[in-house]
PDB file of C-alpha atoms in Angstrom:
ATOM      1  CA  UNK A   1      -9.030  12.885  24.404  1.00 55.00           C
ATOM      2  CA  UNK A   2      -9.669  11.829  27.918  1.00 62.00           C
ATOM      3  CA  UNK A   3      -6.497  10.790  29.810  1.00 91.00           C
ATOM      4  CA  UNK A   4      -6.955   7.340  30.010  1.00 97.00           C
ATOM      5  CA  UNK A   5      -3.638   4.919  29.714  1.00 97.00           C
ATOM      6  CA  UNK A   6      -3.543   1.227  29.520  1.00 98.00           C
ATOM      7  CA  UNK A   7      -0.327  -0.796  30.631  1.00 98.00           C
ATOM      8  CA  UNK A   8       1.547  -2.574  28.972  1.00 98.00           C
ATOM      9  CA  UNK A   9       1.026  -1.491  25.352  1.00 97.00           C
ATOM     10  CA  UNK A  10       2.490  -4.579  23.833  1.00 98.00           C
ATOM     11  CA  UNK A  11       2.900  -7.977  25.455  1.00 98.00           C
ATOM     12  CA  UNK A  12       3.919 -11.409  24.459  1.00 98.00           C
ATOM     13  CA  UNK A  13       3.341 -14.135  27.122  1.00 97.00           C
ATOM     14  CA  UNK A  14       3.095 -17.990  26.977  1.00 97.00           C
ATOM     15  CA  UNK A  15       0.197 -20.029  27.409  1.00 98.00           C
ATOM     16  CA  UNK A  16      -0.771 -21.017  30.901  1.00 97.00           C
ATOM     17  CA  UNK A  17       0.698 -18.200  32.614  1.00 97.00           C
ATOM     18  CA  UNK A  18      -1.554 -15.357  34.275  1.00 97.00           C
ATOM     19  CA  UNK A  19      -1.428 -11.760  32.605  1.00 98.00           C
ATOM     20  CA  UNK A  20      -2.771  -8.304  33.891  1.00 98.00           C
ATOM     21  CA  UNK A  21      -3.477  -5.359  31.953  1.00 98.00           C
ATOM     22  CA  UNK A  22      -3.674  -1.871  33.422  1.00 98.00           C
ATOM     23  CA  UNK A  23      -6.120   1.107  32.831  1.00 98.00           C
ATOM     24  CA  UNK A  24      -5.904   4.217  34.418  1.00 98.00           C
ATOM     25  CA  UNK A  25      -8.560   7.422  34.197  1.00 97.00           C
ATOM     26  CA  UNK A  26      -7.881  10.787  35.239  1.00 96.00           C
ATOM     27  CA  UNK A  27     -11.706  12.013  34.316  1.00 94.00           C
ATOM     28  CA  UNK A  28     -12.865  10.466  37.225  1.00 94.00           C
ATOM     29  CA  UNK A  29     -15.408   8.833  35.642  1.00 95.00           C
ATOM     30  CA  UNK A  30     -16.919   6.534  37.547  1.00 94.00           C
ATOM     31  CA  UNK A  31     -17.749   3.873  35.072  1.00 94.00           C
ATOM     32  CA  UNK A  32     -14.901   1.881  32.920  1.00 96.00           C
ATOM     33  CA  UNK A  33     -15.002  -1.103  30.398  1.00 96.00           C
ATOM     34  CA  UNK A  34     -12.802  -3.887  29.187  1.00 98.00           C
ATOM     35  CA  UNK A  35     -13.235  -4.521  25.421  1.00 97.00           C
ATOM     36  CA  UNK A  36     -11.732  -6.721  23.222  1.00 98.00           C
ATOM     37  CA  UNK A  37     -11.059  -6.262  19.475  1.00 97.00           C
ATOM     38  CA  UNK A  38     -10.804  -9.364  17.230  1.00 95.00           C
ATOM     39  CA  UNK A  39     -11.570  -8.933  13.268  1.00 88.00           C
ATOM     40  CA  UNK A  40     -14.936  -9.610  11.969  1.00 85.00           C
ATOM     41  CA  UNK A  41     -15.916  -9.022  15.639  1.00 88.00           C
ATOM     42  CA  UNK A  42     -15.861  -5.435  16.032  1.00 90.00           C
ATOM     43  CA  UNK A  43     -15.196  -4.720  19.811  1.00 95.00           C
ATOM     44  CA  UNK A  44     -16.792  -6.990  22.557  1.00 95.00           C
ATOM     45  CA  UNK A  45     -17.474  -6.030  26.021  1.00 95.00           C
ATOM     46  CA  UNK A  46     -15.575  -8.266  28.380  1.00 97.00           C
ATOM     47  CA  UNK A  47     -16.171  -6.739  31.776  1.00 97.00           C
ATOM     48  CA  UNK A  48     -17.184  -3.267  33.112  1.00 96.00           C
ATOM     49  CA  UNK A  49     -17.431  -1.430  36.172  1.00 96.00           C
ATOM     50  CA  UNK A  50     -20.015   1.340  37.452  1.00 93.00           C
ATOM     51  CA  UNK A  51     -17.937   1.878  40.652  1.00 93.00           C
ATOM     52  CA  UNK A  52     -15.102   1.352  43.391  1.00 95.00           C
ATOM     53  CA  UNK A  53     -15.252  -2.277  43.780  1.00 94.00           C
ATOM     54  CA  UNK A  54     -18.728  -2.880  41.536  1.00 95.00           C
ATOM     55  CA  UNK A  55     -18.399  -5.111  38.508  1.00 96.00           C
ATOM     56  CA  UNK A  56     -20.506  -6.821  36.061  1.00 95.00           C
ATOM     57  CA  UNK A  57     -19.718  -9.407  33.038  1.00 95.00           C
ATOM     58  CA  UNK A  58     -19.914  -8.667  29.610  1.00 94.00           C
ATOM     59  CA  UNK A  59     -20.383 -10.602  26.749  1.00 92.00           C
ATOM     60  CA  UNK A  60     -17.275 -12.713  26.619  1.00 96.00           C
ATOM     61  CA  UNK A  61     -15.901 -12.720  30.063  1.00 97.00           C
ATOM     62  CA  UNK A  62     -14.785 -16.574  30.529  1.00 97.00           C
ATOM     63  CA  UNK A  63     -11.058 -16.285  31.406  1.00 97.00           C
ATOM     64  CA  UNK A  64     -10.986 -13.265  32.706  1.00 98.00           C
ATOM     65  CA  UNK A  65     -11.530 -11.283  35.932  1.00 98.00           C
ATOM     66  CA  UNK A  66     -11.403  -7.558  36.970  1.00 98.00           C
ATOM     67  CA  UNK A  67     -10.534  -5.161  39.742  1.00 98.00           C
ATOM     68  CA  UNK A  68     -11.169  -1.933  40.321  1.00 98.00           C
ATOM     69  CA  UNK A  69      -9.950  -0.647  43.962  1.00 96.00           C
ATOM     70  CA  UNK A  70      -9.774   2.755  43.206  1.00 97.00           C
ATOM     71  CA  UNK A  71     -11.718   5.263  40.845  1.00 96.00           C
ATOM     72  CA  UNK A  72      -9.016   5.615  38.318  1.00 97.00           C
ATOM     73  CA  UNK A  73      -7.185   2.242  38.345  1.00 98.00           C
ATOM     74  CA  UNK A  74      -9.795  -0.704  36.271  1.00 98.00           C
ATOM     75  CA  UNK A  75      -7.554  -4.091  35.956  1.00 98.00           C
ATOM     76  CA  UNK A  76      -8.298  -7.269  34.090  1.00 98.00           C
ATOM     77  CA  UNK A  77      -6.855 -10.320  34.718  1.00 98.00           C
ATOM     78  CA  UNK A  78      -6.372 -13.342  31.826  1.00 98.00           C
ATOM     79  CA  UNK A  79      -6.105 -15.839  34.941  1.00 94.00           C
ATOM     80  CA  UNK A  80      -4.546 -18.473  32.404  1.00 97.00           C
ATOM     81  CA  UNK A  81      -3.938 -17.029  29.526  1.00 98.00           C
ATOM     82  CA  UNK A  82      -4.773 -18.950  25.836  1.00 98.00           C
ATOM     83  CA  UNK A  83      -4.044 -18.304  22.229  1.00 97.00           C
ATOM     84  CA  UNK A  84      -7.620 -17.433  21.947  1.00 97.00           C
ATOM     85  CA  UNK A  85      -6.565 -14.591  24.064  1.00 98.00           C
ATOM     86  CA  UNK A  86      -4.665 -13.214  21.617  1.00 98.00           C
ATOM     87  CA  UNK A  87      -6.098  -9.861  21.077  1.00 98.00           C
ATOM     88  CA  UNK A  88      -6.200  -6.155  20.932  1.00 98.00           C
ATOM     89  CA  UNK A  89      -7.623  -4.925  24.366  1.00 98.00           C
ATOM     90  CA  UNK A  90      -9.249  -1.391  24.982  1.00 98.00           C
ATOM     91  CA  UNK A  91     -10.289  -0.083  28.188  1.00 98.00           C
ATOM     92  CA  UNK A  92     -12.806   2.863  28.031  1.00 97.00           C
ATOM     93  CA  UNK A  93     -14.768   5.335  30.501  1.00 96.00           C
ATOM     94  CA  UNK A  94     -17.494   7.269  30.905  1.00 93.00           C
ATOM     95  CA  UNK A  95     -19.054   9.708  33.162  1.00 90.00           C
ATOM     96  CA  UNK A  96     -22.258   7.997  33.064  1.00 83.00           C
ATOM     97  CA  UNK A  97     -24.432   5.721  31.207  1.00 78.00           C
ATOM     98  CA  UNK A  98     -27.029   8.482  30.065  1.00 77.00           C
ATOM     99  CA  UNK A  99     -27.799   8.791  26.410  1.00 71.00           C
ATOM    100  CA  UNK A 100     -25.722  10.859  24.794  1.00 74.00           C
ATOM    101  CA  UNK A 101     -22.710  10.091  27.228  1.00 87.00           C
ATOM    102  CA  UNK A 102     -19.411   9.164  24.805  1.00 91.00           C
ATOM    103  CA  UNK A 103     -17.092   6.816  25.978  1.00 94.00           C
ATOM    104  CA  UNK A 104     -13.639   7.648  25.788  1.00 96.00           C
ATOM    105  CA  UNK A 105     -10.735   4.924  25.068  1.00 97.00           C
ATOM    106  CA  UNK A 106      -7.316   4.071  25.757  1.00 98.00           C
ATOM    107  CA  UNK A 107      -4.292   3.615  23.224  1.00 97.00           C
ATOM    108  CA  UNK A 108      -5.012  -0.272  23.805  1.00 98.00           C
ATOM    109  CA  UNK A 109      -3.080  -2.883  24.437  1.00 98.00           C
ATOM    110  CA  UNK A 110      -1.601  -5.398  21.839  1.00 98.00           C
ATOM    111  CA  UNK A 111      -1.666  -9.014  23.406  1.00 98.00           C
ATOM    112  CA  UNK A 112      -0.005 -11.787  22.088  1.00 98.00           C
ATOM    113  CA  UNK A 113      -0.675 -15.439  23.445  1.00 98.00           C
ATOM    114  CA  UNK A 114       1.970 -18.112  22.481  1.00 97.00           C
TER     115      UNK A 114
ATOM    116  CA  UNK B   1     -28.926  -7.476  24.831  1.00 63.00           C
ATOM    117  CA  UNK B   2     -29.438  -4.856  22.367  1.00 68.00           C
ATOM    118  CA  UNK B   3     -27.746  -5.887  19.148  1.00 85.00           C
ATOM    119  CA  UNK B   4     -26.793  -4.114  16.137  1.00 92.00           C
ATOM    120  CA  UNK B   5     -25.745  -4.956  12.434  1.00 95.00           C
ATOM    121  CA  UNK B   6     -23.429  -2.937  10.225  1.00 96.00           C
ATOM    122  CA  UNK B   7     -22.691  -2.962   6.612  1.00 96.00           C
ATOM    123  CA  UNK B   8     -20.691  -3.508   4.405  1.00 97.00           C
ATOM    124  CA  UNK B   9     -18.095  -4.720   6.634  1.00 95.00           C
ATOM    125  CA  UNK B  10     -15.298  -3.143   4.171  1.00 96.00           C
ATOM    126  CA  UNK B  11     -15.589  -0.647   1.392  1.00 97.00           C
ATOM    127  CA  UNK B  12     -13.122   0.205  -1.347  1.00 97.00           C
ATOM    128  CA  UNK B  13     -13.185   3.662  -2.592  1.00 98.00           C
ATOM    129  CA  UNK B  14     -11.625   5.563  -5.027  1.00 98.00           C
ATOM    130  CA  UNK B  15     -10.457   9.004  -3.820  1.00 98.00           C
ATOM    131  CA  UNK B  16     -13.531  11.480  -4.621  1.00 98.00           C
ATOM    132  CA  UNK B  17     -16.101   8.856  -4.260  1.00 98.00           C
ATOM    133  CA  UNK B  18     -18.956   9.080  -1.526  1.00 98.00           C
ATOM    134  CA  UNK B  19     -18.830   6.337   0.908  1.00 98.00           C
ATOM    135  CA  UNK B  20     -22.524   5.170   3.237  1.00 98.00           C
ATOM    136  CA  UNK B  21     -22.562   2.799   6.235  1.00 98.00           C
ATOM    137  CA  UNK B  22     -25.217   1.745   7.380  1.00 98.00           C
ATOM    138  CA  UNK B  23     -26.492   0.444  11.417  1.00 98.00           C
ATOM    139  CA  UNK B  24     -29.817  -1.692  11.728  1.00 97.00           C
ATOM    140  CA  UNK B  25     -31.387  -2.976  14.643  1.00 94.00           C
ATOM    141  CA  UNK B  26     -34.547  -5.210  15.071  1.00 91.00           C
ATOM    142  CA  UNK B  27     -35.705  -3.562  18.163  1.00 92.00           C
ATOM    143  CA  UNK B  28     -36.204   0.354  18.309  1.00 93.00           C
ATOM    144  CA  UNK B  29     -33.201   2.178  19.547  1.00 92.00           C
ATOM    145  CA  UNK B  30     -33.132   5.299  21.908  1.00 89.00           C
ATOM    146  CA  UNK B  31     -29.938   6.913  20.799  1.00 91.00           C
ATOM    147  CA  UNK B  32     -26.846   5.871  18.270  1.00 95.00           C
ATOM    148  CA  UNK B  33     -23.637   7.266  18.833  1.00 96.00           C
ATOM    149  CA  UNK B  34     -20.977   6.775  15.901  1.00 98.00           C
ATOM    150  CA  UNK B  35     -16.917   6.176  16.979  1.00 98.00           C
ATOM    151  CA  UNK B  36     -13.940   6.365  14.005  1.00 98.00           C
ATOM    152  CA  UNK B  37     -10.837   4.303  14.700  1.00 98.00           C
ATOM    153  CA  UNK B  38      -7.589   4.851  12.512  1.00 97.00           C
ATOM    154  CA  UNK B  39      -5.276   1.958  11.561  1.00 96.00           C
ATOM    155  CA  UNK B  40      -3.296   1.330  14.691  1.00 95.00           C
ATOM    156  CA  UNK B  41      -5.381   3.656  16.743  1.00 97.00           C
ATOM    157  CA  UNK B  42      -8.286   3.987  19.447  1.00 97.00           C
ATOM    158  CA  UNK B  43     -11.856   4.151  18.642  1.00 97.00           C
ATOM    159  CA  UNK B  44     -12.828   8.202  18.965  1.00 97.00           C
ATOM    160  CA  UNK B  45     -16.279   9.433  19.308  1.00 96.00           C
ATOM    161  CA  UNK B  46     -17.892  11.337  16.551  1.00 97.00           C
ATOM    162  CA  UNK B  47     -21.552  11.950  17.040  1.00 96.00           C
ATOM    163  CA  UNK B  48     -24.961  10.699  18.512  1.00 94.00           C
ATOM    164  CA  UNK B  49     -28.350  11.142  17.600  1.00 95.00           C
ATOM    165  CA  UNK B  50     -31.348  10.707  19.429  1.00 93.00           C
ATOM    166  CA  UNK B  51     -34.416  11.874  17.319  1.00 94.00           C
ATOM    167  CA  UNK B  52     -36.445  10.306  14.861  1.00 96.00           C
ATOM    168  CA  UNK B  53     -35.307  11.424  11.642  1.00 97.00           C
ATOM    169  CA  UNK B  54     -32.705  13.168  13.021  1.00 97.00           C
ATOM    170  CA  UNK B  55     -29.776  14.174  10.571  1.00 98.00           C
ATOM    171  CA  UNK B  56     -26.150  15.693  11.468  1.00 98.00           C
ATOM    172  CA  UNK B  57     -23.304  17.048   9.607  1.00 98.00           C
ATOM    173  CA  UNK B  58     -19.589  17.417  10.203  1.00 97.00           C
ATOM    174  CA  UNK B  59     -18.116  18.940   6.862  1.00 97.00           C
ATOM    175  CA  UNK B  60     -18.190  15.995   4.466  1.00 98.00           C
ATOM    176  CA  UNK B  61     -19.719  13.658   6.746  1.00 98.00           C
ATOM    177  CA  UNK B  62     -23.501  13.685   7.235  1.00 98.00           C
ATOM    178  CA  UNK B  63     -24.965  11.346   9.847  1.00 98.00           C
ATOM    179  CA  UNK B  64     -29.111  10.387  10.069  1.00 98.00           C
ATOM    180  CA  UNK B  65     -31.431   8.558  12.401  1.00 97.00           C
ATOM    181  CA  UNK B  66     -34.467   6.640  10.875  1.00 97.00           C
ATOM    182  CA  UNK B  67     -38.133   7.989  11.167  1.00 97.00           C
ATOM    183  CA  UNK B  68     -38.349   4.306  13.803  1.00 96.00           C
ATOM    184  CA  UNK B  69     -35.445   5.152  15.004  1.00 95.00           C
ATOM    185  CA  UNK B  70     -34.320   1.422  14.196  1.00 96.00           C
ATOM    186  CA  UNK B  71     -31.502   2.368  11.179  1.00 97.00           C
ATOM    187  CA  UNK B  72     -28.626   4.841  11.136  1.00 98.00           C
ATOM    188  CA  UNK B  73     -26.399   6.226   8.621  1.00 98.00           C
ATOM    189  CA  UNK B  74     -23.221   7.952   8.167  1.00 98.00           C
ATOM    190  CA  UNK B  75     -22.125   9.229   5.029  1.00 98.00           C
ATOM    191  CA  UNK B  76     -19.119  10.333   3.846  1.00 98.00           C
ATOM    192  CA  UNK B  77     -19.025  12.754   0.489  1.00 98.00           C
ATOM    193  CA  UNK B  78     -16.142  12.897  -1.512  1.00 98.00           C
ATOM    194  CA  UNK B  79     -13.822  11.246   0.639  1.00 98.00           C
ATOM    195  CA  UNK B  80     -10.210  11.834   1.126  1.00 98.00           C
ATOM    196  CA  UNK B  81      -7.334   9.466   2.216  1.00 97.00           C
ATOM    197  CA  UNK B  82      -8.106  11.179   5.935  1.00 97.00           C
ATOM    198  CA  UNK B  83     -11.451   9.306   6.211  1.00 98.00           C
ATOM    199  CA  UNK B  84      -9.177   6.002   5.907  1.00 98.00           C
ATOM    200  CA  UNK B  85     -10.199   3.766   8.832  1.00 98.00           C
ATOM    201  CA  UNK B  86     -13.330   1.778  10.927  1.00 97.00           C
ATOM    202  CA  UNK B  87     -16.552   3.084  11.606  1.00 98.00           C
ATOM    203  CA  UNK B  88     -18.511   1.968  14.403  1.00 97.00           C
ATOM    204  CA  UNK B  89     -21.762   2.603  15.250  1.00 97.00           C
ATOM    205  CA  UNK B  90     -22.785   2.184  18.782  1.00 95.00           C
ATOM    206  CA  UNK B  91     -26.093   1.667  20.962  1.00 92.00           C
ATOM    207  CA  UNK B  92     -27.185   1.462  24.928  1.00 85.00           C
ATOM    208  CA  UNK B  93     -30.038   0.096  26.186  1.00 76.00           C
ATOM    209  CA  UNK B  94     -30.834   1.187  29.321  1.00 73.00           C
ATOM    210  CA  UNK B  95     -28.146   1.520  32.209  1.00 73.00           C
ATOM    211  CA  UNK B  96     -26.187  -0.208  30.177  1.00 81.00           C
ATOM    212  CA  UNK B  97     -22.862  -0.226  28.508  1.00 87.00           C
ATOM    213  CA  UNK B  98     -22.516   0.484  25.263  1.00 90.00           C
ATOM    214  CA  UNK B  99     -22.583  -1.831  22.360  1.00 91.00           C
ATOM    215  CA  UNK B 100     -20.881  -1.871  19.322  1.00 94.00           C
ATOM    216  CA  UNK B 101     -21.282  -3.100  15.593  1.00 94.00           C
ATOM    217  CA  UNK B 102     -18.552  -4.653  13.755  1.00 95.00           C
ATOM    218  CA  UNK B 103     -17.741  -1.490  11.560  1.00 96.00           C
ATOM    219  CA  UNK B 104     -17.037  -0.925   8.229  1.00 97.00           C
ATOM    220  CA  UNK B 105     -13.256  -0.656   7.451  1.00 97.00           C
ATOM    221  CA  UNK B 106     -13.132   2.174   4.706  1.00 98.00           C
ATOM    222  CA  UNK B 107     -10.355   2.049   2.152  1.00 98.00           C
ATOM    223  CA  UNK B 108      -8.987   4.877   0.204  1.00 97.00           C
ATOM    224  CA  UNK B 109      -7.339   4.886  -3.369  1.00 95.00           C
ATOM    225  CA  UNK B 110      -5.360   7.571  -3.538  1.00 91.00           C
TER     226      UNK B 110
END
């Protein structure tokens, strides 16, 4: 697997208050996503990034924003967090976005919204 | 955006049994890749295809592209209590990120 990490693995936070959730790439890859995973859903694309500082929305990006300062770091930001929230969050990278070109995910990132 | 269905969305099997899942999309597709996640884990990539009619195998697991390269299948024969977990298949259109069906969660009986 790709060395990607995400930050915190687990957390537990209360409704109202602002969360961030790490991702970190060693591929240098320059593109990086922020899914979410939700049953029946399947994983939705919340935001992604195809550079330093370059960002688009996904699919279900109300409540959140995203950073991404450096190659390797992607953040995203629940700027007031809600128990619709609650979720299992992936980040994921890839080279490029030519067929063919896998995307490779964290370990994810358990969220709990109280 | 490009949009893609999957079914069943879960699937019992008894240990032995084959196992199909099955991607359709209304609009023809340029390439399919196909991602397993275990229970607990991360989704990992297994495959793409990109041809029209294209088939591949991995051991027990044989995936295929329709001739309109608007279906895709992966199928599993005689499956094992290994093969537990989600199957996703996955599409791009254009420069774009990828996106993913809902999967089919596979269940083993030992």
């Amino acid at each position: 697997d790709a060395g990607i990490t995400q930050s915190p693995r687990h957390k537990v936070t209360e409704t109202g208050t602002p969360v961030t959730l790490r991702c970190h790439q060693t591929e240098n890859h320059r593109y990086m996503y922020w899914y979410r995973q939700d049953p029946g859903h399947g994983l939705r694309l919340i935001h992604y990034s195809y550079g330093v500082k370059d960002t688009d929305k996904g699919e279900v990006s109300d409540g959140y924003s995203v950073s991404r300062s450096k190659t390797e770091d992607f953040l995203l930001t629940l700027e007031s967090a809600t128990s619709s929230q609650t979720s299992v969050y992936f980040c994921a990278s890839s080279r490029d976005t030519l067929p063919g070109t896998e995307a490779f995910f964290g370990q994810g990132t358990r969220l709990t919204v109280v | 955006g490009q949009q893609v269905m999957q079914i069943p969305q879960y699937q019992h099997v008894q240990e032995g049994e084959d196992f199909t899942t099955y991607c359709n999309s209304s609009t023809t597709l340029s390439n399919i890749q196909w991602y397993k996640q275990r229970p607990g884990g991360h989704p990992v990539f297994l495959i793409q295809l990109v041809k029209s009619g294209e088939v591949k195998k991995q051991k027990r697991l044989t995936f295929q592209f329709g001739e309109a390269k608007k279906n895709s299948s992966l199928h599993i024969t005689a499956t094992q209590t290994t093969d537990v977990g989600t199957y996703f298949c996955a599409v791009r259109s254009g420069n774009t990120p990828l996106v993913f069906g809902k999967g089919t969660r596979l269940s083993v009986i030992a």
